[in-house]
Tab-separated table of C-alpha atoms in Angstrom:
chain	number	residue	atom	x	y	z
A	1	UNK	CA	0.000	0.000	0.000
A	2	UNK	CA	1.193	3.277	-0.754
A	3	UNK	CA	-0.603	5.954	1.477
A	4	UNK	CA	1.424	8.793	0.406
A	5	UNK	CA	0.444	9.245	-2.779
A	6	UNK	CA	3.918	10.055	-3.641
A	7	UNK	CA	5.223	7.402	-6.262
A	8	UNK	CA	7.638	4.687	-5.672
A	9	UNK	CA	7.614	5.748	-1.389
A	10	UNK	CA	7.526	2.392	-0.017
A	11	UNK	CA	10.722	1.351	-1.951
A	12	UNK	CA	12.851	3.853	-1.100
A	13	UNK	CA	16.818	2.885	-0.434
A	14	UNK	CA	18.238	3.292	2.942
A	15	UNK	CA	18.160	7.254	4.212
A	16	UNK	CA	21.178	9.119	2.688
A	17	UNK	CA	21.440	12.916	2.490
A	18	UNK	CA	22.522	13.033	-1.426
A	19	UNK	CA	19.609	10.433	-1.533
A	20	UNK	CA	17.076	13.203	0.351
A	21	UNK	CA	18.199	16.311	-1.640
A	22	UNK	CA	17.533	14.327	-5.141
A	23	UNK	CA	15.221	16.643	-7.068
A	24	UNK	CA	11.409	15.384	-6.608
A	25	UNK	CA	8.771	18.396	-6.871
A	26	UNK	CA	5.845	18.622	-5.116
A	27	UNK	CA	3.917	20.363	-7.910
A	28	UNK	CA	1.513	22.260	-5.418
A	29	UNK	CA	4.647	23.845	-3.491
A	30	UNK	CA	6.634	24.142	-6.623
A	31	UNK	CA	3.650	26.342	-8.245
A	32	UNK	CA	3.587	28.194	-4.546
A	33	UNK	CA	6.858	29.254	-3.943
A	34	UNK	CA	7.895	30.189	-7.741
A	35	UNK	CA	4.936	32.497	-7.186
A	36	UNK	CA	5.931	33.675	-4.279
A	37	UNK	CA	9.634	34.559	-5.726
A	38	UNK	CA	7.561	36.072	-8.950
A	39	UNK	CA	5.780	38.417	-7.045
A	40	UNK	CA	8.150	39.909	-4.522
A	41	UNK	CA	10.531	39.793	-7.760
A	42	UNK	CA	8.011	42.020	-9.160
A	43	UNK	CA	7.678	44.119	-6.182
A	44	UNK	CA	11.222	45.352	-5.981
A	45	UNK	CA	11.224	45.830	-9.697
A	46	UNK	CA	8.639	48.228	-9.163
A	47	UNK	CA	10.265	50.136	-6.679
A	48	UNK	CA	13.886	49.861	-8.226
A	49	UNK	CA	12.128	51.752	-11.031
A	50	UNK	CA	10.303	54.139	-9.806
A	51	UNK	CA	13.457	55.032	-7.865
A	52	UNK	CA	13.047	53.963	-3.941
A	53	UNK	CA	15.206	51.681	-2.478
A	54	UNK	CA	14.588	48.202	-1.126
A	55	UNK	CA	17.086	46.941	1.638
A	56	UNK	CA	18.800	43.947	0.233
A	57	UNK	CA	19.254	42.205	3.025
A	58	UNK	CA	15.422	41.872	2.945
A	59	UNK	CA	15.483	40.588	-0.581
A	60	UNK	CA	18.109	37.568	-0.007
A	61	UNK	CA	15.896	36.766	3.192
A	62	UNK	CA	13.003	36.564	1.002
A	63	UNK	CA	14.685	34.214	-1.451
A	64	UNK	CA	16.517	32.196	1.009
A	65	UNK	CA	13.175	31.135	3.449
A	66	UNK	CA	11.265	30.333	0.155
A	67	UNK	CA	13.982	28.370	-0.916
A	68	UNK	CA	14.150	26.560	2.458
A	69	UNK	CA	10.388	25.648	1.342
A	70	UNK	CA	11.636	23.893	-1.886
A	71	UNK	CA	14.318	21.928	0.134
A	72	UNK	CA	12.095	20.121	2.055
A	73	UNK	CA	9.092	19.999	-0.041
A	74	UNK	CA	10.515	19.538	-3.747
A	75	UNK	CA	13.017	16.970	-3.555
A	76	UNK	CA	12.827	13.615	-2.286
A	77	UNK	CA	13.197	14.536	1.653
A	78	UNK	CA	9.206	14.959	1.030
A	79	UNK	CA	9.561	11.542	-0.432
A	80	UNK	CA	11.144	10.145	3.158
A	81	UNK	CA	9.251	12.079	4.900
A	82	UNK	CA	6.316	10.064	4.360
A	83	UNK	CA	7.944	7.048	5.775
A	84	UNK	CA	10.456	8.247	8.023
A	85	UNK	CA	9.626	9.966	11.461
A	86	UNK	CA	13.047	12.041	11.430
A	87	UNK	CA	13.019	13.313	7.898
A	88	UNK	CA	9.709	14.258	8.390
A	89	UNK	CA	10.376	16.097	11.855
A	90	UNK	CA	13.319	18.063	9.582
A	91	UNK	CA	10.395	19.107	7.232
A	92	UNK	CA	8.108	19.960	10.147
A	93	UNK	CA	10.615	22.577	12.009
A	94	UNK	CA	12.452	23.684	8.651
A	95	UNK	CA	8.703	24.466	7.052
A	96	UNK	CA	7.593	25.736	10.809
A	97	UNK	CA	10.038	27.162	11.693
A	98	UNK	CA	13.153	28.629	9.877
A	99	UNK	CA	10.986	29.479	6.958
A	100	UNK	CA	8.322	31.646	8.612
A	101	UNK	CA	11.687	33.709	10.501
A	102	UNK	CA	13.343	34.438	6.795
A	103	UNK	CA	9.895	34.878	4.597
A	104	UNK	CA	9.347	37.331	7.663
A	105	UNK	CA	12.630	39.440	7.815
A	106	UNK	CA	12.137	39.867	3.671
A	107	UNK	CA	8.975	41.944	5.087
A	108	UNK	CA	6.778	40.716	2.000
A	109	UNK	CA	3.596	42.730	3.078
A	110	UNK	CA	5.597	45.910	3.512
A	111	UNK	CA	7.119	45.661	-0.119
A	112	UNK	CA	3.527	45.026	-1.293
A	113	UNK	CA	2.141	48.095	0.348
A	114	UNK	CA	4.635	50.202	-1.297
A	115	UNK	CA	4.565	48.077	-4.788
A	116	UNK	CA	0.760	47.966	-5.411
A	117	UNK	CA	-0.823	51.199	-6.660
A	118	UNK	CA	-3.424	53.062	-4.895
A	119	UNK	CA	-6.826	52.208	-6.626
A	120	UNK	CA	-8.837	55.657	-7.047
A	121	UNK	CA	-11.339	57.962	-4.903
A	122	UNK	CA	-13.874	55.424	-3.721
A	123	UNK	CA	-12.538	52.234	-5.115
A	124	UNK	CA	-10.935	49.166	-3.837
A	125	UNK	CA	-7.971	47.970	-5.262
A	126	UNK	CA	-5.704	45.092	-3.827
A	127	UNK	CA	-3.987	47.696	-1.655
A	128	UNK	CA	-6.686	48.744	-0.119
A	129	UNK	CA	-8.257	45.586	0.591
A	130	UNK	CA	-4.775	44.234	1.716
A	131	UNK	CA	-4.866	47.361	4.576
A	132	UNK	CA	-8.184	46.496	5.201
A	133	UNK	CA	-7.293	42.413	6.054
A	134	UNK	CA	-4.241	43.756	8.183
A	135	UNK	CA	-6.196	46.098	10.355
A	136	UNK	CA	-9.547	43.602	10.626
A	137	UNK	CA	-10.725	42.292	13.833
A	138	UNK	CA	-9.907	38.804	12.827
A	139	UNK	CA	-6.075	39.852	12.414
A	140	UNK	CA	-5.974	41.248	15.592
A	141	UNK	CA	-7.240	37.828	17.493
A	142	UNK	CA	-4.969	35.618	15.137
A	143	UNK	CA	-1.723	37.637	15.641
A	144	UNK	CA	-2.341	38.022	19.636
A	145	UNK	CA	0.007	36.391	21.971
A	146	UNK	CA	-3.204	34.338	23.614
A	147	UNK	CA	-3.859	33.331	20.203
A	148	UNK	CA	-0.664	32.236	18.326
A	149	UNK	CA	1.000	30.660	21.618
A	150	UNK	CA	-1.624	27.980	22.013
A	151	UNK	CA	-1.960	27.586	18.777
A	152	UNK	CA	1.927	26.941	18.219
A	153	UNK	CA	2.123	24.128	21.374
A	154	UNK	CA	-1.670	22.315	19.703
A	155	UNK	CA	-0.009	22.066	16.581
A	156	UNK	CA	2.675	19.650	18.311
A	157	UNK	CA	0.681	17.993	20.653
A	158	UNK	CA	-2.956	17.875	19.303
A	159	UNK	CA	-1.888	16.854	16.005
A	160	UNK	CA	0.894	14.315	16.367
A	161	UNK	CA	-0.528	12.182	19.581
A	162	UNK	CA	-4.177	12.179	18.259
A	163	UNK	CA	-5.555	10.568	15.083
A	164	UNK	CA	-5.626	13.557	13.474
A	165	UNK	CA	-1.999	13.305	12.299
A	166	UNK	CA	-2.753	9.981	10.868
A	167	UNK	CA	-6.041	10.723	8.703
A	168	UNK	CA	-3.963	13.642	7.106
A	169	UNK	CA	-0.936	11.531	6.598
A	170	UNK	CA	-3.120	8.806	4.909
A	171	UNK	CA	-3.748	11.259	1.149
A	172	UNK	CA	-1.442	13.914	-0.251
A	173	UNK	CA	-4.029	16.579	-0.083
A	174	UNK	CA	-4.125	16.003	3.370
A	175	UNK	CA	-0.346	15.999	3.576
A	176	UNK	CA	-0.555	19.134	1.676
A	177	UNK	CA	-3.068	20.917	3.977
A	178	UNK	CA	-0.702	19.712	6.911
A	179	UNK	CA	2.446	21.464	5.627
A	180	UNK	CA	0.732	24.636	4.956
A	181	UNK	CA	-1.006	24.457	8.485
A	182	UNK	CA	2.937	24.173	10.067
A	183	UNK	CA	3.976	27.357	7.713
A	184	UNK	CA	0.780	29.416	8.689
A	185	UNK	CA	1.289	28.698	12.157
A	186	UNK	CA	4.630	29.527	12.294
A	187	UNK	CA	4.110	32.735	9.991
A	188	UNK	CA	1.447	33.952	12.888
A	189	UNK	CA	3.321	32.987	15.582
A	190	UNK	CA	6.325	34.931	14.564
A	191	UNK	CA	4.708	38.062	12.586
A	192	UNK	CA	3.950	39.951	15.826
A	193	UNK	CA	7.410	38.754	17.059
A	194	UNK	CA	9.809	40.242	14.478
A	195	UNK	CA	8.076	43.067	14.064
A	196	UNK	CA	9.085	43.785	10.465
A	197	UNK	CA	5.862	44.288	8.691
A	198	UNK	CA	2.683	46.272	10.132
A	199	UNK	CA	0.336	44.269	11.785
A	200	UNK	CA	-2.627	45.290	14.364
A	201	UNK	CA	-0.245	43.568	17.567
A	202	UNK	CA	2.779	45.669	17.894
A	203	UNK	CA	4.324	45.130	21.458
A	204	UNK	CA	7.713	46.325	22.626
A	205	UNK	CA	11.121	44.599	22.397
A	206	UNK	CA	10.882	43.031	25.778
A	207	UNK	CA	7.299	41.935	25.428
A	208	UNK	CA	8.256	40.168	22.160
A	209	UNK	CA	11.178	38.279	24.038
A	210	UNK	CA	9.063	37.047	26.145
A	211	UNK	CA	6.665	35.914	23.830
A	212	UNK	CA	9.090	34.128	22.134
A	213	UNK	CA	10.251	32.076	25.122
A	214	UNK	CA	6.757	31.280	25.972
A	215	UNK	CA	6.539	28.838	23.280
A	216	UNK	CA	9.997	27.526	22.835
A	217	UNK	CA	9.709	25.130	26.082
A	218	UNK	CA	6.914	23.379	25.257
A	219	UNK	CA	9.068	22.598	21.730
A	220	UNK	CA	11.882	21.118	23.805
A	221	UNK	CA	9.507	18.987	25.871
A	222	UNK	CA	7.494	17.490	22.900
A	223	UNK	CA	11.064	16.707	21.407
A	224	UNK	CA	12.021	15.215	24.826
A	225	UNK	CA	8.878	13.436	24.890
A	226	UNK	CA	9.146	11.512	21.400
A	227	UNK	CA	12.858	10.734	22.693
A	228	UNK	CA	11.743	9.032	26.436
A	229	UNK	CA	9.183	6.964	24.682
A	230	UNK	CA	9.627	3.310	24.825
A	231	UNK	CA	7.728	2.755	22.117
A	232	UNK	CA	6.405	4.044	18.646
A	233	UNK	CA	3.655	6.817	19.402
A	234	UNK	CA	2.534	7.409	16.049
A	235	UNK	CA	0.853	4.804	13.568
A	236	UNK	CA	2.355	6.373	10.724
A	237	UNK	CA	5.484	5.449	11.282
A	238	UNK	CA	5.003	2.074	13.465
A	239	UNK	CA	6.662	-0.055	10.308
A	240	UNK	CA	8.987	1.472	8.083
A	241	UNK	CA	9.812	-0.203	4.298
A	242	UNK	CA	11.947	-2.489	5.700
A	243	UNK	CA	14.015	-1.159	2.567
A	244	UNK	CA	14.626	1.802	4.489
A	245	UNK	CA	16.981	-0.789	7.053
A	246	UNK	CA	15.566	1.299	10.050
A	247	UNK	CA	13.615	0.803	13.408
A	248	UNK	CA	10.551	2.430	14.358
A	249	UNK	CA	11.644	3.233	17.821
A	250	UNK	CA	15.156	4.622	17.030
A	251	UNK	CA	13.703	6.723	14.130
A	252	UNK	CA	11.233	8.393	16.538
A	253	UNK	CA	13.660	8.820	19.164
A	254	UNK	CA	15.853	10.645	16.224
A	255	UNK	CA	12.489	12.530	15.542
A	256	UNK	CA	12.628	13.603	18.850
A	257	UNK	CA	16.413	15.291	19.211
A	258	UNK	CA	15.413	16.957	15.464
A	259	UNK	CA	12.267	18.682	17.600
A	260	UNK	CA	14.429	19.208	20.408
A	261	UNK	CA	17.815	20.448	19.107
A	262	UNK	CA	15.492	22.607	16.355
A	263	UNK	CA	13.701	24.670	19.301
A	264	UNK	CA	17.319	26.621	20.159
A	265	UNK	CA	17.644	27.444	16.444
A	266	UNK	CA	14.663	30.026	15.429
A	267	UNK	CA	15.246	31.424	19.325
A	268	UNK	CA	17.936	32.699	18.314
A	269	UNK	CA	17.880	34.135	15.000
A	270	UNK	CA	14.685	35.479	15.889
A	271	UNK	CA	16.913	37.137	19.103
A	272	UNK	CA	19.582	38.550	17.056
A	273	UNK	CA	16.967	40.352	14.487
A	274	UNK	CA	15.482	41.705	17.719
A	275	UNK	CA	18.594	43.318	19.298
A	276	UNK	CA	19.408	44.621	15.582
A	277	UNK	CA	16.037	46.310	15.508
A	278	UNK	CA	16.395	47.484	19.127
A	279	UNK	CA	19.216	49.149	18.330
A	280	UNK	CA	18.423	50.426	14.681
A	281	UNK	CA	15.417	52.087	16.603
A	282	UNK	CA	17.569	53.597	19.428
A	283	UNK	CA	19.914	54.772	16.589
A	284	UNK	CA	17.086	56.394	14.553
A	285	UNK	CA	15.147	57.949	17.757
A	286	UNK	CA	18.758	59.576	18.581
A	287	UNK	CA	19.097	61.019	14.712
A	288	UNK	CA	15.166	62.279	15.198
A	289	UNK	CA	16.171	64.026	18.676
A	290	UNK	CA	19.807	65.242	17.257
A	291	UNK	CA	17.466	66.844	13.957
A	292	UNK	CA	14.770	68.030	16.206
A	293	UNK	CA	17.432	70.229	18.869
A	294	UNK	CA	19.298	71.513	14.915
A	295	UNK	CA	15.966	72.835	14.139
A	296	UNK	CA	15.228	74.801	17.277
A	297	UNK	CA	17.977	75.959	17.793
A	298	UNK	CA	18.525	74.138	21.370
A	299	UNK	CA	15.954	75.929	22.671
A	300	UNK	CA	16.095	73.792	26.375
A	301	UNK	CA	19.643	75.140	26.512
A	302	UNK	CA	19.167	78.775	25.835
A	303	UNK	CA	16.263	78.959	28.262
A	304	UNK	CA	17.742	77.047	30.734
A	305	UNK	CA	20.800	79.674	30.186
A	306	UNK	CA	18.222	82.503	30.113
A	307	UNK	CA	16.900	80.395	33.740
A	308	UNK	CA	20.317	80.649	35.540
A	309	UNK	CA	20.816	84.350	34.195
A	310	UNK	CA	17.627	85.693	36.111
A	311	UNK	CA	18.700	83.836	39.169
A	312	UNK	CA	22.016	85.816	38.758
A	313	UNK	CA	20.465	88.782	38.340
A	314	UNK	CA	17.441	88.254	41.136
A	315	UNK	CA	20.574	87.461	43.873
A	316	UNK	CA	22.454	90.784	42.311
């Protein structure tokens, strides 16, 4: 039986990492991320040429966390990951995870605000009705912390120790659907997080930290969880090809350090783009202050001088 849907699955060779990165598109995630690359290619072009700069650092970001997609989704590591707990857990945190981070620092909705033209007086355009999704009420429950941190630790635990992870592993469309669940949730979870792109849940830097560490925990404890096990937890992967020359239990305990070992990663890129934006902010409130005092002339200084010249005078 082959209940992935993808080919020649059940007779794959024994694991090997030139093996995993052989070419083997997923045609829906192909499609997906060469539009993805088509339109934000499109975006800068538009700004390049009406003259405004793009940063591009934010570009190569971009490129790199939709490539990341591709990786794990168009070659045959999707293949594996049908039939092998530990490839699949690679796809799970790369697609969850690292993805989201990079897709997120390439700030794709503020190039599109820029890119797209304003439709006229009255009328709607994709601009407008992009402004009007961002500052909706359902954005503003789907981005908040009580929101995307439950959300994040269900999509571990409610989906791999019920049935649930099963009846979507048994078709690709539901293997499909799963995949693009992990990327949504980790694109809301992290949105409000960087802080890169408007959105209607803004916090400050400290407040994002701590979001950030709310969630990671319960990452390192599912990982720990799949690695104490004594014995296969998920049905899916209770007997491997026996082409594959693996066991069930040592696969899922590999499954487990992947979860476990992948929770540090994302804390801290996300952790160095939020000291870089700390400071960059620091650095341009000091340039706003340093502008504002040119302009008037220090004004605080002169009156405070004018202040200490009347005392002089009043004890004369």
């Amino acid at each position: 039986m082959d209940h992935s849907g993808h080919g020649m699955t059940m007779d794959l060779p024994p694991f090997t990492l030139g093996r995993g990165l052989e070419w083997s598109a997923d045609p829906f995630f192909l499609v997906a991320c060469l539009a993805g690359l088509a339109l934000y290619g499109w975006g800068v072009v538009r700004l390049v040429r009406r003259g405004d700069k793009w940063p591009v650092g934010r570009t190569v970001a971009f490129v790199i966390g939709v490539l990341s997609i591709m990786l794990v989704m168009c070659t045959q590591l999707n293949d594996y990951g049908m039939v092998m707990f530990s490839v699949h857990m690679v796809q799970h945190m790369v697609i969850s995870m690292v993805s989201p981070i990079l897709i997120l620092l390439g700030a794709p909705i503020t190039l599109a605000l820029r890119a797209l033209p304003t439709a006229g007086r009255g009328r709607k355009g994709p601009r407008e009705l992009l402004l009007m999704f961002l500052h909706s009420h359902y954005m503003r429950i789907v981005t908040h912390p009580a929101f995307t941190i439950p959300l994040f630790i269900a999509s571990l635990y409610g989906l791999y120790f019920t049935p649930l992870f099963d009846f979507l592993m048994g078709s690709k469309p539901g293997h499909i659907a799963m995949m693009v669940h992990f990327l949504a949730v980790g694109l809301v979870f992290f949105w409000p997080i960087m802080g890169v792109d408007p959105g209607p849940h803004r916090p400050g830097y400290l407040m994002r930290m701590l979001e950030l560490f709310a969630g990671m925990p319960f990452h390192a404890f599912f990982g720990i969880a799949l690695m104490m096990a004594s014995e296969p937890m998920v049905e899916t992967f209770k007997n491997p090809p026996a082409s594959l020359g693996i066991e069930a239990l040592s696969d899922q305990n590999a499954a487990g350090g992947i979860a476990w070992a992948f929770s540090e990663i994302p804390s801290v890129l996300v952790l160095v783009a939020l000291l870089f934006q700390w400071y960059a902010s620091d650095q341009r409130q000091a340039r706003r202050e340093d502008r504002a005092a040119d302009r008037n002339g220090d004004k605080e200084l002169e009156a405070y001088n004018a202040y200490l010249s009347s005392l002089h005078a009043r004890g004369n």
